[in-house]
Tab-separated table of C-alpha atoms in Angstrom:
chain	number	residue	atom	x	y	z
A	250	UNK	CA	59.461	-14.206	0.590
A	251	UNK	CA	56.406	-15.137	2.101
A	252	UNK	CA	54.772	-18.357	0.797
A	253	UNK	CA	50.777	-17.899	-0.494
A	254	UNK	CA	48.532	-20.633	0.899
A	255	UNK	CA	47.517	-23.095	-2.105
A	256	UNK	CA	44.178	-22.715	-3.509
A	257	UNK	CA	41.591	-25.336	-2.796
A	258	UNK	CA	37.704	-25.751	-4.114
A	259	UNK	CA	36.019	-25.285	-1.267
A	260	UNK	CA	37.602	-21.438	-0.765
A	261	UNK	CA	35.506	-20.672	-4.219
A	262	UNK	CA	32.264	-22.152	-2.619
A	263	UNK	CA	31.400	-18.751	-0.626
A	264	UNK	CA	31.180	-16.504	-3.853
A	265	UNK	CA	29.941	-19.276	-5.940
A	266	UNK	CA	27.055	-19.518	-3.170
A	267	UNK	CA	26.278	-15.643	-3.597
A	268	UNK	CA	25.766	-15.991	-7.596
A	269	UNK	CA	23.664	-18.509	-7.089
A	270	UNK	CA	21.570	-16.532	-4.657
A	271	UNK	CA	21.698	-13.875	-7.234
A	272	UNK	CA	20.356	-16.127	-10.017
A	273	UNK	CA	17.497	-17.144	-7.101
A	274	UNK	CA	16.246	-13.409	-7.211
A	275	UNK	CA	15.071	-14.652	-11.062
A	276	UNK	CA	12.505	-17.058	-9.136
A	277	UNK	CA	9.168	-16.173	-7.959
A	278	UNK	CA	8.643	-14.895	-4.896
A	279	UNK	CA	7.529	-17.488	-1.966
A	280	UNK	CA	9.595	-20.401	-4.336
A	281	UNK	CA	11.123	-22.515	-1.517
A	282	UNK	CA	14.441	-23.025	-3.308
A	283	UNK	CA	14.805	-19.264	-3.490
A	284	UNK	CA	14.424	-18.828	0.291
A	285	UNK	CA	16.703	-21.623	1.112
A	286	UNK	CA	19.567	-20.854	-1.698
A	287	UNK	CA	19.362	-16.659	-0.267
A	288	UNK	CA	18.738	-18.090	3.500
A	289	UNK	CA	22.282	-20.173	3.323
A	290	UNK	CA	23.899	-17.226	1.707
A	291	UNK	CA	23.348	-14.583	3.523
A	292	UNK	CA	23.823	-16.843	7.204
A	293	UNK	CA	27.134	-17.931	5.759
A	294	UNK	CA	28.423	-16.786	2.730
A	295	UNK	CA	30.343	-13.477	3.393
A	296	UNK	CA	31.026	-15.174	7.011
A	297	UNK	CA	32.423	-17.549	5.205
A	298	UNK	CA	34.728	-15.725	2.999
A	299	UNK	CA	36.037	-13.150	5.728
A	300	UNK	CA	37.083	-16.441	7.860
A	301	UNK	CA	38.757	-17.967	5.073
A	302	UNK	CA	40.949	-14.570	4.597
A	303	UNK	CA	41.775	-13.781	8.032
A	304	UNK	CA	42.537	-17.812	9.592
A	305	UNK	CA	46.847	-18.290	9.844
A	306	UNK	CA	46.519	-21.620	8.984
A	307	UNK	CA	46.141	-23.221	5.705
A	308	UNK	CA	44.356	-26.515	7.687
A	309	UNK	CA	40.296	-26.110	7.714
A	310	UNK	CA	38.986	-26.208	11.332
A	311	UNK	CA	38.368	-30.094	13.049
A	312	UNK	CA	36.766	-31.314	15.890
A	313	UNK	CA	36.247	-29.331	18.810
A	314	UNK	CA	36.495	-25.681	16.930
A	315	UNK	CA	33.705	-26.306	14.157
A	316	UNK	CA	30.984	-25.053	16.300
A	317	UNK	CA	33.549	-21.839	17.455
A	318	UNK	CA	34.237	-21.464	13.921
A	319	UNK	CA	30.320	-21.823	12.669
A	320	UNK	CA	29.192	-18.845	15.291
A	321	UNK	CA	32.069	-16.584	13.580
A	322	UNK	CA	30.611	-17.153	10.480
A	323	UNK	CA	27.359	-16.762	11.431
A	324	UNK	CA	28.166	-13.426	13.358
A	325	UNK	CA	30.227	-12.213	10.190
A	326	UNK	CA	27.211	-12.892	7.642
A	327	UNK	CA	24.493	-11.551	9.571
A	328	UNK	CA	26.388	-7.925	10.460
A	329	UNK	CA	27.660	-8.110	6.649
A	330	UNK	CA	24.133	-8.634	5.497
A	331	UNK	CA	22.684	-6.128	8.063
A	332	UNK	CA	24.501	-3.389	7.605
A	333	UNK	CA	24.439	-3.325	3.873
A	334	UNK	CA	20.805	-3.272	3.922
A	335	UNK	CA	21.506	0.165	6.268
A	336	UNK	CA	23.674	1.358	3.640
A	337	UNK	CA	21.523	0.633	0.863
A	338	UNK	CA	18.279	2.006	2.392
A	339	UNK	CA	19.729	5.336	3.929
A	340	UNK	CA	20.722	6.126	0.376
A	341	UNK	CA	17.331	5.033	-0.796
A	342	UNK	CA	18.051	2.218	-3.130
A	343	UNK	CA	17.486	-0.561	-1.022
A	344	UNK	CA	16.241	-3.676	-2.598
A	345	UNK	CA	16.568	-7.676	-1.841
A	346	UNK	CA	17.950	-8.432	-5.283
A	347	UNK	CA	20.780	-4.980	-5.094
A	348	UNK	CA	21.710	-6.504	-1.198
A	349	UNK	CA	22.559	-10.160	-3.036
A	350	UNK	CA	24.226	-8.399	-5.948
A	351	UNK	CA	26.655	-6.364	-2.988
A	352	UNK	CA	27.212	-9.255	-0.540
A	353	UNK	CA	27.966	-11.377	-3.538
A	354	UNK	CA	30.395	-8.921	-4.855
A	355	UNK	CA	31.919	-8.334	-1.412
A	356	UNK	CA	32.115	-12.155	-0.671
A	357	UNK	CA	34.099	-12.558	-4.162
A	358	UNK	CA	36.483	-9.850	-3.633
A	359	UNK	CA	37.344	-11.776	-0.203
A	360	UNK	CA	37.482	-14.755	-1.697
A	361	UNK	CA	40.301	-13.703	-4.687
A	362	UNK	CA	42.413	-11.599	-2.176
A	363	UNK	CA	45.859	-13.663	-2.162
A	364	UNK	CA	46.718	-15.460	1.175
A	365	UNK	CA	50.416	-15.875	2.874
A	366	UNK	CA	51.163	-17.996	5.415
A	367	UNK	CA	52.696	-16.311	8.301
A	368	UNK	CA	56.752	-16.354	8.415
A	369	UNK	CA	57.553	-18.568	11.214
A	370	UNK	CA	60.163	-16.742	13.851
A	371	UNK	CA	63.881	-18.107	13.883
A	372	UNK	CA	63.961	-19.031	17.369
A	373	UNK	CA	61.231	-18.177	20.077
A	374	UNK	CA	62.699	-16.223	23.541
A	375	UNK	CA	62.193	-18.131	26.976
A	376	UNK	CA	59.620	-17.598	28.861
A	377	UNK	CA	60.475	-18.210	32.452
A	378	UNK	CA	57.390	-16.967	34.285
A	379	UNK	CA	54.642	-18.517	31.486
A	380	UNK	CA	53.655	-22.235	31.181
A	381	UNK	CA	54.133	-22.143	27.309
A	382	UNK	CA	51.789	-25.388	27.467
A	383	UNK	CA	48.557	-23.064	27.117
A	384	UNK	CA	49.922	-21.310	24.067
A	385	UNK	CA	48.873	-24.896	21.974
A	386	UNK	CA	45.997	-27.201	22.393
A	387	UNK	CA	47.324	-30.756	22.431
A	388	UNK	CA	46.629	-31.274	19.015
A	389	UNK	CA	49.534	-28.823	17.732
A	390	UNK	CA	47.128	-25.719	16.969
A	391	UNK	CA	46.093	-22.520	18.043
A	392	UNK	CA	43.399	-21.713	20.980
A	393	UNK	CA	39.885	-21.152	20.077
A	394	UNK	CA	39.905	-17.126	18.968
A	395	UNK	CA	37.373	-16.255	21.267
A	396	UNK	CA	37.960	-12.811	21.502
A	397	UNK	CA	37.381	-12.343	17.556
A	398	UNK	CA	34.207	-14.281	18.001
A	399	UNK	CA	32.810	-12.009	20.744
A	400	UNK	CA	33.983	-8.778	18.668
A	401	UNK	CA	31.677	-10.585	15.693
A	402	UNK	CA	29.075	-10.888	17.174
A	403	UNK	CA	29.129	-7.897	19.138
A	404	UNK	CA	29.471	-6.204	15.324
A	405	UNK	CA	26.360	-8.434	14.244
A	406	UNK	CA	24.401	-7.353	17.726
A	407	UNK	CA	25.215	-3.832	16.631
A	408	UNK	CA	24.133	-3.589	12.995
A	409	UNK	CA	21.045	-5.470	13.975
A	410	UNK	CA	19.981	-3.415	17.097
A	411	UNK	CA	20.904	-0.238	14.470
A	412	UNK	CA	18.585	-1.308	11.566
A	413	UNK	CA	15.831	-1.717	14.344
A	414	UNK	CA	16.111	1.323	15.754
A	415	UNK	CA	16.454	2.983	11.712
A	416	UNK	CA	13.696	1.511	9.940
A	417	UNK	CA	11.251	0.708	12.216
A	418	UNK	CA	9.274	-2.263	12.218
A	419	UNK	CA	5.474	-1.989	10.608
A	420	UNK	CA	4.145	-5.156	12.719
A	421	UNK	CA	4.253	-7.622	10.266
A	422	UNK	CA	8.231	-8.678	11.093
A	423	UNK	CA	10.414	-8.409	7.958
A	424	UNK	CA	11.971	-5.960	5.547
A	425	UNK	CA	11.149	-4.471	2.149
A	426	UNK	CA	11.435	-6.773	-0.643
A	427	UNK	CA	10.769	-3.948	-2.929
A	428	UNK	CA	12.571	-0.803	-4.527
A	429	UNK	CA	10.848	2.480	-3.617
A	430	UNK	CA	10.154	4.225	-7.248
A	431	UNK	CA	11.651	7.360	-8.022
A	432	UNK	CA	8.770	10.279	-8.544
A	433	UNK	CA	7.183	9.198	-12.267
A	434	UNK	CA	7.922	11.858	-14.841
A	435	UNK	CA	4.185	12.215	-15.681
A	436	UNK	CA	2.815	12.827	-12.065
A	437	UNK	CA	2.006	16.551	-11.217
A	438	UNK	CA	4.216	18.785	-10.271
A	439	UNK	CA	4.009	19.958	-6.336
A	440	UNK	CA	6.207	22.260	-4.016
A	441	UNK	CA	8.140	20.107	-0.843
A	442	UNK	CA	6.391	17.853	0.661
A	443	UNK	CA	5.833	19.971	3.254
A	444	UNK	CA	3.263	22.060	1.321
A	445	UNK	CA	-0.179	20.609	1.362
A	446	UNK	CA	-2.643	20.905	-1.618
A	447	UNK	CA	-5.906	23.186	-1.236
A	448	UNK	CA	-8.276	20.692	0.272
A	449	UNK	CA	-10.590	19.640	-2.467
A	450	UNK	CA	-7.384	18.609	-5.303
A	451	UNK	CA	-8.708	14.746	-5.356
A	452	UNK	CA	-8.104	13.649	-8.791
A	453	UNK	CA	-6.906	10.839	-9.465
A	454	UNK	CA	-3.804	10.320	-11.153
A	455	UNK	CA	-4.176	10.520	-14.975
A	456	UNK	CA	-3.133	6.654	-15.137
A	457	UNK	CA	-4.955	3.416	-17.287
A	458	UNK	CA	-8.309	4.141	-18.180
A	459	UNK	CA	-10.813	6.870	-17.470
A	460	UNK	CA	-12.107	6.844	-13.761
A	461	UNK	CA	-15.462	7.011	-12.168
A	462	UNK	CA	-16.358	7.796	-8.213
A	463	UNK	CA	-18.145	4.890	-6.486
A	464	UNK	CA	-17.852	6.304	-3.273
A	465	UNK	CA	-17.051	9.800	-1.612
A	466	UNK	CA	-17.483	11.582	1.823
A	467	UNK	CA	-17.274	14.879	2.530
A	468	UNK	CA	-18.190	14.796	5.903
A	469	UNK	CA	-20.413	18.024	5.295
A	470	UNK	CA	-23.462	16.634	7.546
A	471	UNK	CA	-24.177	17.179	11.107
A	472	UNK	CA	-22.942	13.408	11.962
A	473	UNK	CA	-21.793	10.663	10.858
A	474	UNK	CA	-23.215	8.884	7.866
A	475	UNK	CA	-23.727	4.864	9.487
A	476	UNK	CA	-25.135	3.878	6.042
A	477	UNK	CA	-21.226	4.272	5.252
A	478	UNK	CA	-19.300	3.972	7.859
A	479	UNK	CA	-19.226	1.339	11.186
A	480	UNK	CA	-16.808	2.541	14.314
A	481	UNK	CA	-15.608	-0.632	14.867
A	482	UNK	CA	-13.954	-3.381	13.146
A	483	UNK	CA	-16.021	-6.717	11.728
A	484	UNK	CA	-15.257	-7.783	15.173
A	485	UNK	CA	-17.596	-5.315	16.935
A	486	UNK	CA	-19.185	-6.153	20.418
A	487	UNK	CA	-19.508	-3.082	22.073
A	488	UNK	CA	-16.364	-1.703	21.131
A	489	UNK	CA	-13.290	-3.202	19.872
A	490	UNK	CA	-9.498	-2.652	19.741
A	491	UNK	CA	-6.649	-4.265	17.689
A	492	UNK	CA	-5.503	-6.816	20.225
A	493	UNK	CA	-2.596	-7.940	18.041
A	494	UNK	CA	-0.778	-5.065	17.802
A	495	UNK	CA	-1.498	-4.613	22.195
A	496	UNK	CA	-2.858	-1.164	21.497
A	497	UNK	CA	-3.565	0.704	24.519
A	498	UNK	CA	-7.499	2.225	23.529
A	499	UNK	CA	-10.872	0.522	23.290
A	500	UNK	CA	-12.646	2.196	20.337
A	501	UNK	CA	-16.189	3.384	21.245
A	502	UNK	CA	-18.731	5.263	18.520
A	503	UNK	CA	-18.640	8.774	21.098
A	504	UNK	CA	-15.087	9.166	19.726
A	505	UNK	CA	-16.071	9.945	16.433
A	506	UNK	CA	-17.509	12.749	15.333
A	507	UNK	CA	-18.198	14.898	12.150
A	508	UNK	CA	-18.856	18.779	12.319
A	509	UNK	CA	-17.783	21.968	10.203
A	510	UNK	CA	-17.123	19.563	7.057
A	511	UNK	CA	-14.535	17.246	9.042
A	512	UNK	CA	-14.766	13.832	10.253
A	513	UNK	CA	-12.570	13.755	13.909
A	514	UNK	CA	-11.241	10.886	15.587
A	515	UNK	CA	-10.549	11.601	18.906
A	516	UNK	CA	-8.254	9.873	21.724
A	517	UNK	CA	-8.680	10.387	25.112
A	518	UNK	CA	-6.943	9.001	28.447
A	519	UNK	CA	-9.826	7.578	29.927
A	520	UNK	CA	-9.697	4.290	31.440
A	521	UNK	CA	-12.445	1.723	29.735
A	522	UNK	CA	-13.026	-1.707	29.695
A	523	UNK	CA	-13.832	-3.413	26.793
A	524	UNK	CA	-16.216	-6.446	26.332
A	525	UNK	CA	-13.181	-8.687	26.547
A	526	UNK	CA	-12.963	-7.870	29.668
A	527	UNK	CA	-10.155	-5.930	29.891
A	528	UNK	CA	-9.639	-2.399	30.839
A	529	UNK	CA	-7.990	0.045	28.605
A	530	UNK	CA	-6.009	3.260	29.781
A	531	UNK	CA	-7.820	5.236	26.370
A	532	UNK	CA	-10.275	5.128	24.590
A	533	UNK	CA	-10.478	6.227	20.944
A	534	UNK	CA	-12.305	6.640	17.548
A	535	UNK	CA	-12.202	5.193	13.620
A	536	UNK	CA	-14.610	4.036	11.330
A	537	UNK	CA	-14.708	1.271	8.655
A	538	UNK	CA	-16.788	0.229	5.656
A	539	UNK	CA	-17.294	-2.987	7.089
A	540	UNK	CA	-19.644	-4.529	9.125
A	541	UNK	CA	-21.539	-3.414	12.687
A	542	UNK	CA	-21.056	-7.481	13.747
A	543	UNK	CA	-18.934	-10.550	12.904
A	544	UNK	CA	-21.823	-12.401	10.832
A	545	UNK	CA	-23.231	-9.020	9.024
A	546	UNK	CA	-22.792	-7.861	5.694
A	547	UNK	CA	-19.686	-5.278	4.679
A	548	UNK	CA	-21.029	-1.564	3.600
A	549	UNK	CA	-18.679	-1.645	1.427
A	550	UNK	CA	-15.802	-3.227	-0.494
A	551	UNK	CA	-13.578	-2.575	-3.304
A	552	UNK	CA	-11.363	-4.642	-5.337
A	553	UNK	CA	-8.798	-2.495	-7.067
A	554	UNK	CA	-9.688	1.560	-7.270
A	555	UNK	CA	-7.678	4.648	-6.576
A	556	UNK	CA	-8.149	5.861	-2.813
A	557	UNK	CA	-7.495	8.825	-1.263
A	558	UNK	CA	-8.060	11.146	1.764
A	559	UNK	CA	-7.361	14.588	3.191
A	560	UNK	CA	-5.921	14.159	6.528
A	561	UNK	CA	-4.333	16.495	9.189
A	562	UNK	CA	-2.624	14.095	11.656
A	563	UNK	CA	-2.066	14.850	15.096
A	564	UNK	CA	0.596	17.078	16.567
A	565	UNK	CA	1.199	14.970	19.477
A	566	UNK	CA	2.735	11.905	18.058
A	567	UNK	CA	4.540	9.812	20.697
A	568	UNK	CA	2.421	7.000	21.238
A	569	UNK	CA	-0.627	7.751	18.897
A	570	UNK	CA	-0.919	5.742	15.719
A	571	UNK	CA	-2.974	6.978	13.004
A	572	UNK	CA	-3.743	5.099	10.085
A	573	UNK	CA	-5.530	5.256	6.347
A	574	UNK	CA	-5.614	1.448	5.277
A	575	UNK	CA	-7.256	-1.359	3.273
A	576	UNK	CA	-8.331	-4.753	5.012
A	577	UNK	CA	-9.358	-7.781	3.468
A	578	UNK	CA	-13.456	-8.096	3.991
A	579	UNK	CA	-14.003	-12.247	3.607
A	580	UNK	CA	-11.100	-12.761	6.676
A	581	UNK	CA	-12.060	-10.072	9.167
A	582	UNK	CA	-8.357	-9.134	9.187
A	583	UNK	CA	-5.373	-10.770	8.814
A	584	UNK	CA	-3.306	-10.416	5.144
A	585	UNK	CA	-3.357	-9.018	2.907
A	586	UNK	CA	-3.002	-5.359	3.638
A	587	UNK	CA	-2.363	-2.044	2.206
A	588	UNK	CA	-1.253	0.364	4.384
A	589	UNK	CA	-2.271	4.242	2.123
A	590	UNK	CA	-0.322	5.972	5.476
A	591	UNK	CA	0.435	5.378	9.252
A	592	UNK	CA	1.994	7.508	11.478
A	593	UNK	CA	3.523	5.651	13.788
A	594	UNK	CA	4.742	7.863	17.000
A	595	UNK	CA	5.414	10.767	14.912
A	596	UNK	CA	4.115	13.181	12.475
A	597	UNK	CA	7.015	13.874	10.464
A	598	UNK	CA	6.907	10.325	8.340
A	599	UNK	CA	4.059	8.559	6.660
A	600	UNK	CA	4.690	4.593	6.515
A	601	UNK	CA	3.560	3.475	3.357
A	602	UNK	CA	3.367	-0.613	3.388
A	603	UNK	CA	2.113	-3.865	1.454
A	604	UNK	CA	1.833	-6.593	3.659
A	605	UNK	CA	1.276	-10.201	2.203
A	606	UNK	CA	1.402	-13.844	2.381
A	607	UNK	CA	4.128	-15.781	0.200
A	608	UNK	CA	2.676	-19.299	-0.628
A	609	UNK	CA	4.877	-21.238	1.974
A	610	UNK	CA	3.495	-19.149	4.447
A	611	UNK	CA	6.144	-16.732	4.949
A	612	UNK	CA	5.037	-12.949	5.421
A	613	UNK	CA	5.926	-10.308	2.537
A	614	UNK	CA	6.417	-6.560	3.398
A	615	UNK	CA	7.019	-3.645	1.129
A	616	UNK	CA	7.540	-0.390	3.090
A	617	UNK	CA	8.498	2.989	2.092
A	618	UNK	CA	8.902	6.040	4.763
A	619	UNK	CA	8.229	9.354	3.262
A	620	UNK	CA	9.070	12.600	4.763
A	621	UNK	CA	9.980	14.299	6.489
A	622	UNK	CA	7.648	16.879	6.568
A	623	UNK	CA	5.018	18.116	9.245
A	624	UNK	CA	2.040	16.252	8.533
A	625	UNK	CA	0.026	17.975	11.602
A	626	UNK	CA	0.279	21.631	10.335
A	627	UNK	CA	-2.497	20.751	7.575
A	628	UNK	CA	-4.401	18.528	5.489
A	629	UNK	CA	-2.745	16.571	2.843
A	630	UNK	CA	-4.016	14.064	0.251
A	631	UNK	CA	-2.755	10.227	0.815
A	632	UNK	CA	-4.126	8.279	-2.276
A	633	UNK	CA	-2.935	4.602	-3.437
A	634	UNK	CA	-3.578	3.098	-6.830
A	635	UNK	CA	-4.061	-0.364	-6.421
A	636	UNK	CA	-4.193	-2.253	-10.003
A	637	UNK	CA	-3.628	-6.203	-10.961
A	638	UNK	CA	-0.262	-4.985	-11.836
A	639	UNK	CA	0.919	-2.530	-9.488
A	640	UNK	CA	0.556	-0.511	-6.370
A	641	UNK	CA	1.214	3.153	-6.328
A	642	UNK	CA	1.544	5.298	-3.337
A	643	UNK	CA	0.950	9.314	-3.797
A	644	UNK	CA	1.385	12.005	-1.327
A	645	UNK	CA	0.062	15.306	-2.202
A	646	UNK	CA	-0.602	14.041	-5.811
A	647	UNK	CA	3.626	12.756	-6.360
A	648	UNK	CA	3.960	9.423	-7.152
A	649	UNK	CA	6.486	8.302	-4.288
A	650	UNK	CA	6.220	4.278	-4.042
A	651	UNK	CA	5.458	1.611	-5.959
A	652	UNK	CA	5.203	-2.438	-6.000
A	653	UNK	CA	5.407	-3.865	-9.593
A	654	UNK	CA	4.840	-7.986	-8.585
A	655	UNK	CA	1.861	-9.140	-9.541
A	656	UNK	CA	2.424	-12.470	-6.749
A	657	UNK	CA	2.068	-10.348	-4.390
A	658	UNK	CA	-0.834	-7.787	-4.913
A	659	UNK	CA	-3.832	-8.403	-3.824
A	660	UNK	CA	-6.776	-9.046	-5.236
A	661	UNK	CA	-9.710	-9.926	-2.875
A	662	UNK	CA	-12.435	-7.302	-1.543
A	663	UNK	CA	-11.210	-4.706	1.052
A	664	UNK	CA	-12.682	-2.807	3.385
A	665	UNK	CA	-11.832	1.576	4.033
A	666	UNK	CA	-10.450	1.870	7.381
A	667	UNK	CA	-9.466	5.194	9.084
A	668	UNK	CA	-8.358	4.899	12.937
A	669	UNK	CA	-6.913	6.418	15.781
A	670	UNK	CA	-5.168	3.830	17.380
A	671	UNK	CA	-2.751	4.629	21.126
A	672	UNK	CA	-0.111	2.891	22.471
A	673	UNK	CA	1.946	0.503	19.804
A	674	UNK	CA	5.911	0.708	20.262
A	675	UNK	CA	5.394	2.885	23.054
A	676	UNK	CA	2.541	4.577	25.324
A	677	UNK	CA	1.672	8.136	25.068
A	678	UNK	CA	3.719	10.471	27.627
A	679	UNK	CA	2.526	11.203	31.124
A	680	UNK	CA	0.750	15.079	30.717
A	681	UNK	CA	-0.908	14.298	27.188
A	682	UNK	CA	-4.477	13.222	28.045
A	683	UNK	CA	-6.436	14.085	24.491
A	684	UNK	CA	-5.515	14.377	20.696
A	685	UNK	CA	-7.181	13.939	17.260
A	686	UNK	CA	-6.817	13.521	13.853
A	687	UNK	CA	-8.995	15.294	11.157
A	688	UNK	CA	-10.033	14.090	7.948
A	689	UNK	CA	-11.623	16.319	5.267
A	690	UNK	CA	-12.485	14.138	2.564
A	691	UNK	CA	-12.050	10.393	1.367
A	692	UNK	CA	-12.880	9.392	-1.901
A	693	UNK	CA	-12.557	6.012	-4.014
A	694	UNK	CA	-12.204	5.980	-7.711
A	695	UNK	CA	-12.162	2.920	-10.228
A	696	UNK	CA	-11.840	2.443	-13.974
């Protein structure tokens, strides 16, 4: 019979270590002891565990094999950790405090699976061609696995280069801390998603109080309205562009135009260089309710509302970025940041993100992708409801995200932001000189 290696405490610190990352989720977020009791976890908890099962010998590593032994671990946690979050967000129930509850699950189950030792052979055959010295290190144990270790972390390389290339990054680094909410049972019924509503359906959603319009375009004129609208950011100096996301276009006023009830942002390969001195391959178009200069005064702002906007995005995707956002006015940029839709190299998928600082400084991103569905072949209404309590995403008048924690939501003045930006992840394709992106309508609402 095949003797079971005796239990000792430290085997039952792994699983203990993913409760009490569990129990951490209960903590608000940006708490330091919540990031360092998940951290340690999830860089060595399942690791940990799987180790632990699989190692021959009953003897914990020493000396020259702890920092061997600390990479496997490492390796194992990380491609554990990564590719439940995979799992859990391609079935669309992907949230920090359901990835604990799995690992910690997972880590437990390895933990309680019975161990044998290994029967030890009767007699071992010569080897006359083999120096049997290499089989054992001169302490009496095995060789470093290395082959195990560079299958773990070839596994943790993997999951991590697959979650990359999945989700997408929205430019802030990090994942979603948040569950995307099913469809509410009082929002309106609409066809697929691919079915936009009759341009002109703007209500807001019958949610809180009653609402009231304090701002609209319609974009019926014969140009722009620049009692409303700047075509730059608060930055503005002759132009501008969004140098930290290395954006390929120079925004310039000519870009933007509004005719037959439309406002049109238009992007053009045309090289341009900018007042930093830099030239640009394209130049492009947006507009903002902020200011024409860094020291003037913000058109407008708005601190909590429902917004919205009919948009037709463009058809040619790779390498255009089109976005309907919110930006803080008293920081001329930086966080926080609600994202109502990007399209981010494609028009099949609207990224809908809330991007915000934790109070140790750490960045916090909720982001939802919803589609698909072909966001170029007409308009279709992107609102957000942004209250002390919650933001809600709607596309086409469905409820389809929302973020319920108050620590996170903003709640400083923002500025309307509509943009054509070119060039982030990847520049457009040789042969596509000229695109644009449509916008029928935007309208703000609040209580």
């Amino acid at each position: 019979m095949t003797p079971a290696r005796p239990w000792t405490p430290y085997r039952l610190l792994p699983a203990l270590g993913g409760w009490c990352a569990l129990a951490a989720q209960l903590l608000p977020v940006g708490v330091p002891l919540r990031a360092v009791v998940v951290g340690a976890f999830l860089l060595a908890g399942p690791g940990a565990a799987a180790v632990d099962l699989a190692r021959p010998l009953p003897a914990p590593v020493r000396g020259p094999d702890r920092l061997s032994a600390a990479g496997l671990v490492v390796a194992l946690s990380v491609a554990f950790a990564v590719l439940t979050a995979e799992a859990l967000f391609f079935t669309g129930s992907f949230g920090a405090a359901r990835a604990v509850l799995v690992l910690a699950v997972l880590t437990t189950v390895l933990t309680l699976l019975p161990r044998h030792l290994p029967r030890r052979p009767l007699h071992r055959p010569h080897l006359p061609h083999r120096d049997r010295s290499r089989d054992r290190r001169p302490d009496g144990r095995p060789p470093v696995r290395w082959r195990l270790l560079t299958v773990a972390t070839v596994l943790a390389l993997s999951a991590a280069c697959g979650a990359t290339g999945s989700i997408g990054s929205t430019g802030s680094g990090g994942g979603s801390v948040f569950d995307p909410s099913a469809p509410s049972a009082s929002a309106p019924a609409a066809a697929s998603p691919g079915t936009p509503l009759p341009v002109g359906a703007d209500q807001p959603p019958s949610t809180g109080g009653p609402w009231h319009s304090v701002f609209r375009d319609d974009f019926n004129g014969s140009g722009l309205d620049h009692g409303s609208w700047a075509t730059c950011y608060d930055w503005n100096d002759g132009g501008c562009t969004n140098a930290g996301n290395q954006e390929d276009q120079w925004y310039l006023p000519g870009q933007v135009s509004v005719a037959d009830g439309k406002l049109t942002l238009t992007a053009e390969r045309k090289a341009t260089t900018g007042s930093d001195g830099k030239t640009y391959p394209w130049t492009s178009g947006m507009v903002s309710t902020g200011r024409d200069q860094w020291d003037g005064t913000p058109r407008k702002t708005f601190t909590y509302g429902y917004f919205a906007a009919a948009i037709k995005t463009t058809g040619q995707a790779a390498g255009m970025f089109p976005a309907f956002w919110l930006l803080p006015a008293g920081t001329r940029g930086g966080l926080p940041e609600l994202d109502i839709a990007e399209f981010i190299n494609t028009d099949q998928y609207a990224d809908l993100n809330l991007h915000a600082e934790a109070p140790d400084g750490t960045n916090i991103d909720a982001h939802y992708s919803h589609g698909p569905a072909d966001f170029s072949s007409g308009y279709h209404v992107f609102g957000i409801d942004w209250e002390p309590d919650a933001v809600t995403w709607y596309v086409d008048g469905v409820q389809v995200f929302q973020v319920t924690d108050p620590s996170v939501i903003p709640t400083v003045p923002m500025e309307v932001i509509l943009d054509l930006a070119v060039g982030y992840h990847q520049s457009p394709p040789a042969g596509v000189d000229r695109t644009q992106v449509d916008v029928d309508w935007v309208g703000v609402w609040q209580h």
